[in-house]
Amino acid sequence: MGEVAIDPAFIQSIEHRPKLPILEAQGIPLIDLSPLNNSPSDSSSFRRLVAEIGGACKDWGFFQVINHGVPEDCRDRVENTAREFFGLPKEEKMKAGRDEKNPFGYYDTEHTKNVRDWKEVFDFGVENPMVIPASHEAQDEELRLLVNQWPQHPANFRDACEEYVKEMEKLGYKLLGLICQSLGLPANRMNGYFKDQTTFTRLNYYPVCPVPHLALGVGRHKDAGALTVITQDEVGGLEVKRKSDGEWIRVKPTPNAFVVNVGDIIQVWSNDKYESVEHRVMVNSRRERFSIPFFFNPAHHIMVQPLHELTDDQNPPKYKPYNWGKFIATRNLSNFKKLDVENIQIHHFKASE
């Protein structure tokens, strides 16, 4: 992967190649979650927190959180375990390799918008087994079970990963509650959608890249799920497309913070009050990089549509209902092979004006 002769599958089209110099984010909110634990819900500090979350979702679609309650040693363990795993020989990693039948495990040839990403990944689900549709075909009602596969090495890999996702799930529900309250809804309004959730976690490894001006760790995209919570190392590389002017802005790593972004489902549930924002990952010619996104997603059978509390005659639903499981099954077709057409997006479900 690190040779100078680059597989053309990695090369971004000219209009999507990284531009230099890098603009570092000014204004991406850094939000202190301590009022969640220290203040009653009717206090001024808690109301300010809810307002901050709402403002960040509306203006940026991205924010960082500190004092989030995830133990630092839990995070350190999973980061160190990921580094150890990706440092193993490829044949050892491939013993836990994923395929089209089971998308959990190790993989190094993923595509985003039909261009290969400069990265290696390891995916695992929160629910084990996880229930999903057997196919993307609308009339096919068959379901299948996805089971996590764990490598033999490092020895503590599974324990570190499972401990981490328990903490991330707690944080995910906290953030979901704050987002609900910022929309004027009860904190638990969306919780029921996450029974039998399809949430998964990804360990990302971005090797040193000799052509960072031509390739990307992850190409431009929006997250299809509800909410993504990311830990990134000190190297940095995550970029957000700023809503105000379309410029790509680097998210500066903040020690012990998590990066949070609104996904497509929240955009639909909020009836476009909050917007999922395009982002990408740049690679580095001198340093490898690691990140761990937690993709907080509802159950496969959920029909995603604007929440009725947020629509009325003056603000009618902007989206037609769609089935989450079928949507993601269709989206995942392009992870393994290059498609000749645009992959499915929420704009395909826009209600007619």
C-alpha positions as MATLAB code, in Angstrom:
seq = 'MGEVAIDPAFIQSIEHRPKLPILEAQGIPLIDLSPLNNSPSDSSSFRRLVAEIGGACKDWGFFQVINHGVPEDCRDRVENTAREFFGLPKEEKMKAGRDEKNPFGYYDTEHTKNVRDWKEVFDFGVENPMVIPASHEAQDEELRLLVNQWPQHPANFRDACEEYVKEMEKLGYKLLGLICQSLGLPANRMNGYFKDQTTFTRLNYYPVCPVPHLALGVGRHKDAGALTVITQDEVGGLEVKRKSDGEWIRVKPTPNAFVVNVGDIIQVWSNDKYESVEHRVMVNSRRERFSIPFFFNPAHHIMVQPLHELTDDQNPPKYKPYNWGKFIATRNLSNFKKLDVENIQIHHFKASE';
ca = [
       0.000    0.000    0.000;
       2.943    2.339    0.608;
       4.681    1.933   -2.782;
       5.167    4.979   -5.003;
       3.471    3.250   -7.962;
      -0.135    3.890   -6.972;
      -3.123    1.807   -7.995;
      -5.316    4.156  -10.090;
      -8.317    3.032   -7.999;
      -7.055    5.349   -5.229;
      -6.804    8.481   -7.380;
      -9.481   11.115   -6.804;
     -10.868   13.040   -9.768;
      -9.267   16.472  -10.113;
     -12.172   18.425   -8.606;
     -12.156   16.278   -5.452;
      -8.416   16.153   -4.744;
      -7.163   17.726   -1.498;
      -6.122   21.365   -1.706;
      -3.247   22.999    0.114;
      -2.775   24.921    2.342;
      -5.070   23.316    4.903;
      -7.629   25.553    6.597;
      -7.976   24.685   10.277;
     -11.422   24.998   11.759;
     -12.387   28.254   13.378;
     -15.710   28.054   15.116;
     -16.505   24.332   15.181;
     -18.118   24.276   18.622;
     -16.341   22.687   21.586;
     -19.113   21.805   24.034;
     -18.687   20.966   27.718;
     -21.132   18.217   28.707;
     -20.550   18.522   32.463;
     -24.013   20.106   33.075;
     -25.459   16.702   32.071;
     -24.033   15.241   35.258;
     -23.900   18.267   37.553;
     -26.999   20.364   36.853;
     -30.756   19.752   37.057;
     -32.570   19.822   33.727;
     -34.350   23.074   34.604;
     -31.114   24.931   35.475;
     -29.749   27.757   33.336;
     -26.497   25.847   32.687;
     -28.413   22.820   31.352;
     -30.604   25.023   29.155;
     -27.444   26.676   27.768;
     -26.024   23.242   26.990;
     -29.171   22.250   25.077;
     -29.040   25.554   23.165;
     -25.352   24.997   22.332;
     -26.100   21.520   20.972;
     -28.959   22.876   18.868;
     -26.842   25.722   17.512;
     -23.988   23.370   16.618;
     -26.330   20.942   14.827;
     -27.968   23.781   12.886;
     -24.900   25.841   11.979;
     -22.214   23.181   11.541;
     -23.607   19.645   11.735;
     -20.362   18.918   13.621;
     -19.115   19.650   17.125;
     -16.655   18.355   19.725;
     -17.529   17.373   23.296;
     -15.459   17.317   26.487;
     -16.318   16.135   30.012;
     -18.368   13.437   28.318;
     -18.024   10.748   30.977;
     -16.103    8.167   28.899;
     -13.133    7.002   31.031;
      -9.803    7.953   29.493;
      -8.270    4.550   30.248;
     -11.090    2.811   28.341;
     -10.349    4.956   25.318;
      -6.589    4.405   25.653;
      -7.045    0.630   25.754;
      -9.016    0.448   22.539;
      -6.671    2.867   20.743;
      -3.581    0.863   21.788;
      -5.280   -2.396   20.817;
      -6.151   -0.998   17.392;
      -2.553    0.076   16.799;
      -1.342   -3.373   17.777;
      -3.848   -5.128   15.503;
      -3.109   -3.029   12.410;
       0.627   -3.566   12.972;
       0.209   -7.321   12.461;
       1.149   -8.985    9.137;
      -1.644   -8.841    6.565;
      -2.133  -12.617    6.568;
      -2.816  -12.488   10.316;
      -5.342   -9.648    9.918;
      -7.056  -11.462    7.062;
      -7.905  -14.355    9.390;
     -10.675  -12.024   10.595;
     -11.370  -10.657    7.107;
     -14.842   -9.505    6.143;
     -16.706  -10.286    2.922;
     -20.061   -9.659    1.256;
     -21.750  -12.250    3.495;
     -20.395  -10.832    6.754;
     -19.395   -7.144    6.683;
     -17.843   -7.343   10.157;
     -14.089   -7.778   10.532;
     -10.971   -6.583    8.717;
     -10.975   -4.999    5.261;
      -8.572   -2.862    3.207;
     -10.291   -2.232   -0.147;
     -13.306   -0.092    0.758;
     -14.673    2.455   -1.720;
     -16.373    5.811   -1.116;
     -18.227    7.283   -4.098;
     -16.587    4.651   -6.301;
     -12.988    5.610   -5.410;
     -10.865    3.356   -3.202;
     -10.054    4.741    0.263;
      -6.447    4.860    1.528;
      -7.155    2.977    4.746;
      -7.636   -0.308    6.538;
     -10.660   -0.930    8.786;
     -12.035   -3.348   11.348;
     -15.811   -3.261   11.975;
     -17.886   -4.807   14.762;
     -21.500   -4.462   15.870;
     -22.921   -3.390   19.221;
     -25.687   -6.010   19.019;
     -24.192   -9.459   18.586;
     -25.758  -10.929   16.571;
     -27.162   -7.998   14.613;
     -30.361   -8.460   12.573;
     -30.426   -6.912    9.079;
     -32.268   -7.541    5.770;
     -30.896  -10.428    3.725;
     -30.875   -8.247    0.602;
     -31.595   -4.743   -0.653;
     -34.586   -5.937   -2.698;
     -37.794   -4.295   -1.420;
     -39.923   -7.427   -1.787;
     -37.423   -9.714   -0.024;
     -38.543  -10.048    3.620;
     -35.835  -12.504    4.630;
     -33.521  -11.447    7.465;
     -30.013  -12.529    8.369;
     -27.826  -12.412   11.450;
     -24.429  -10.752   11.471;
     -22.002  -12.074   14.069;
     -18.865  -10.279   15.192;
     -15.646  -12.053   14.337;
     -12.682  -11.404   16.577;
      -8.979  -11.886   15.813;
      -6.857  -14.141   18.008;
      -4.289  -11.366   18.376;
      -3.980   -9.079   20.246;
      -5.271  -11.204   23.132;
      -7.266   -8.356   24.709;
      -8.783   -7.115   21.429;
     -12.361   -8.256   22.042;
     -12.463   -7.132   25.684;
     -11.120   -3.669   24.847;
     -13.593   -3.226   21.988;
     -16.641   -4.432   23.922;
     -15.788   -2.257   26.934;
     -15.426    0.752   24.633;
     -18.772    0.327   22.857;
     -20.621    0.080   26.169;
     -19.283    3.520   27.083;
     -19.997    4.891   23.611;
     -23.568    3.644   23.703;
     -24.129    5.547   26.966;
     -22.678    8.691   25.373;
     -24.736    8.157   22.222;
     -27.991    8.155   24.187;
     -26.908   11.263   26.124;
     -26.233   13.133   22.883;
     -29.448   11.881   21.301;
     -31.379   13.168   24.323;
     -29.773   16.597   24.078;
     -30.547   16.784   20.367;
     -34.169   15.845   21.055;
     -34.471   18.543   23.708;
     -32.914   21.106   21.372;
     -35.762   20.302   18.950;
     -38.338   20.832   21.704;
     -38.945   17.088   22.146;
     -38.706   14.864   25.244;
     -35.178   13.588   25.824;
     -36.202    9.976   25.200;
     -38.271   10.684   22.064;
     -35.936    8.754   19.716;
     -34.767    6.008   22.085;
     -37.360    3.461   20.959;
     -35.946    3.460   17.443;
     -32.684    1.995   18.789;
     -34.075   -1.226   20.278;
     -32.377   -3.958   18.209;
     -30.090   -1.243   16.846;
     -27.754   -1.637   13.863;
     -25.041    0.478   15.510;
     -21.460   -0.486   14.706;
     -17.955    0.693   15.530;
     -15.062    0.985   13.103;
     -11.354    0.984   13.834;
      -9.678    3.054   11.098;
      -6.003    2.895   10.159;
      -4.636    5.354    7.593;
      -1.109    4.321    6.538;
       1.490    6.834    5.419;
       0.601    7.854    1.851;
       3.242    8.965   -0.708;
       0.630   10.884   -2.747;
      -1.573   12.775   -0.244;
      -2.393   15.313   -2.962;
      -4.058   12.596   -5.093;
      -5.700   10.175   -2.652;
      -7.977   10.424    0.388;
      -8.309    8.275    3.492;
     -12.071    8.537    3.036;
     -13.617   10.386    0.127;
     -16.268   13.070    0.563;
     -19.498   11.663    1.997;
     -22.326   12.145    4.461;
     -23.060    9.588    7.169;
     -26.259    7.662    6.491;
     -27.132    6.887   10.124;
     -28.388    8.970   13.017;
     -25.264   10.137   14.824;
     -21.519    9.500   14.587;
     -19.171    9.888   17.554;
     -15.457    9.820   16.684;
     -12.237    9.594   18.603;
      -9.221   10.700   16.562;
      -5.530   10.753   17.410;
      -3.294   13.829   17.464;
      -2.316   13.592   13.783;
      -5.580   14.971   12.418;
      -7.006   14.667    8.924;
     -10.782   14.901    9.319;
     -12.188   17.746    7.216;
     -15.684   19.230    7.206;
     -17.291   21.088    4.307;
     -18.284   24.403    5.896;
     -21.930   25.185    5.240;
     -21.406   28.933    4.905;
     -18.980   28.852    1.952;
     -18.288   25.231    0.940;
     -14.625   25.366    2.042;
     -13.003   22.222    3.426;
     -12.017   22.861    7.050;
      -9.709   20.662    9.166;
     -11.105   19.572   12.549;
      -8.234   20.230   14.947;
      -7.732   17.308   17.360;
      -8.600   18.224   20.957;
      -7.158   16.016   23.727;
      -9.756   13.628   25.214;
     -12.585   15.120   23.132;
     -14.982   13.300   20.843;
     -16.038   14.663   17.467;
     -19.796   14.353   16.878;
     -21.640   14.732   13.609;
     -25.294   14.657   12.658;
     -26.208   11.917   10.184;
     -28.816   11.731    7.442;
     -31.433   10.169    9.734;
     -31.376   13.133   12.131;
     -31.683   15.401    9.105;
     -34.845   13.558    8.063;
     -36.277   13.231   11.587;
     -35.763   16.990   12.102;
     -37.338   17.729    8.704;
     -34.164   19.547    7.590;
     -33.854   21.732   10.701;
     -30.511   19.985   11.238;
     -28.378   18.949    8.290;
     -25.955   16.120    7.726;
     -22.716   17.678    6.454;
     -20.245   16.381    3.909;
     -16.847   15.405    5.303;
     -13.706   13.536    4.242;
     -10.341   12.357    5.596;
      -6.981   13.492    4.267;
      -3.900   11.295    4.483;
      -0.363   12.149    5.512;
       2.969   11.585    3.764;
       4.909   11.410    7.043;
       2.665    9.954    9.763;
       0.107    7.188   10.014;
      -3.236    8.047   11.620;
      -5.891    6.230   13.658;
      -9.527    7.037   14.389;
     -12.526    5.183   15.853;
     -16.027    6.241   14.721;
     -19.099    4.903   16.521;
     -22.041    4.870   14.091;
     -25.253    5.132   16.159;
     -27.993    3.616   13.998;
     -31.607    2.475   14.597;
     -33.139   -0.974   14.102;
     -33.363   -2.303   10.541;
     -37.197   -2.244   10.500;
     -37.519    1.473   11.319;
     -39.267    3.587    8.701;
     -37.326    6.847    8.653;
     -39.482    9.943    8.160;
     -39.895   13.444    9.616;
     -41.203   13.330   13.191;
     -44.858   14.352   13.325;
     -44.198   16.829   16.148;
     -41.916   18.794   13.815;
     -44.304   19.031   10.866;
     -47.583   20.871   10.274;
     -49.499   22.544    7.439;
     -46.937   25.349    7.242;
     -43.982   22.959    7.493;
     -45.055   19.710    5.771;
     -42.835   16.603    5.692;
     -39.933   17.095    3.288;
     -39.215   13.372    2.935;
     -41.160   10.264    2.061;
     -40.722    7.360    4.510;
     -37.957    4.868    3.766;
     -36.918    1.633    5.420;
     -33.553    1.989    7.173;
     -32.487   -1.641    6.684;
     -33.161   -1.624    2.944;
     -31.516    1.782    2.595;
     -28.265    0.667    4.198;
     -28.288   -2.681    2.371;
     -28.437   -0.750   -0.905;
     -25.759    1.721    0.242;
     -23.393   -1.090    1.228;
     -23.351   -2.512   -2.305;
     -20.685    0.044   -3.246;
     -18.345   -0.825   -0.351;
     -17.097   -3.897   -2.202;
     -17.240   -2.900   -5.848;
     -17.340    0.136   -8.069;
     -20.831    1.010   -9.269;
     -21.803    2.709  -12.518;
     -24.500    4.821  -10.850;
     -24.779    7.163   -7.873;
     -25.350    5.280   -4.646;
     -28.643    5.765   -2.796;
     -28.995    9.078   -0.893;
     -31.741   10.663    1.221;
     -32.452   13.174   -1.539;
     -33.934   10.274   -3.494;
     -36.742   10.308   -0.903;
     -37.463   14.022   -1.036;
     -41.175   14.748   -1.085;
     -42.391   16.480   -4.197;
     -42.853   20.214   -3.772;
];
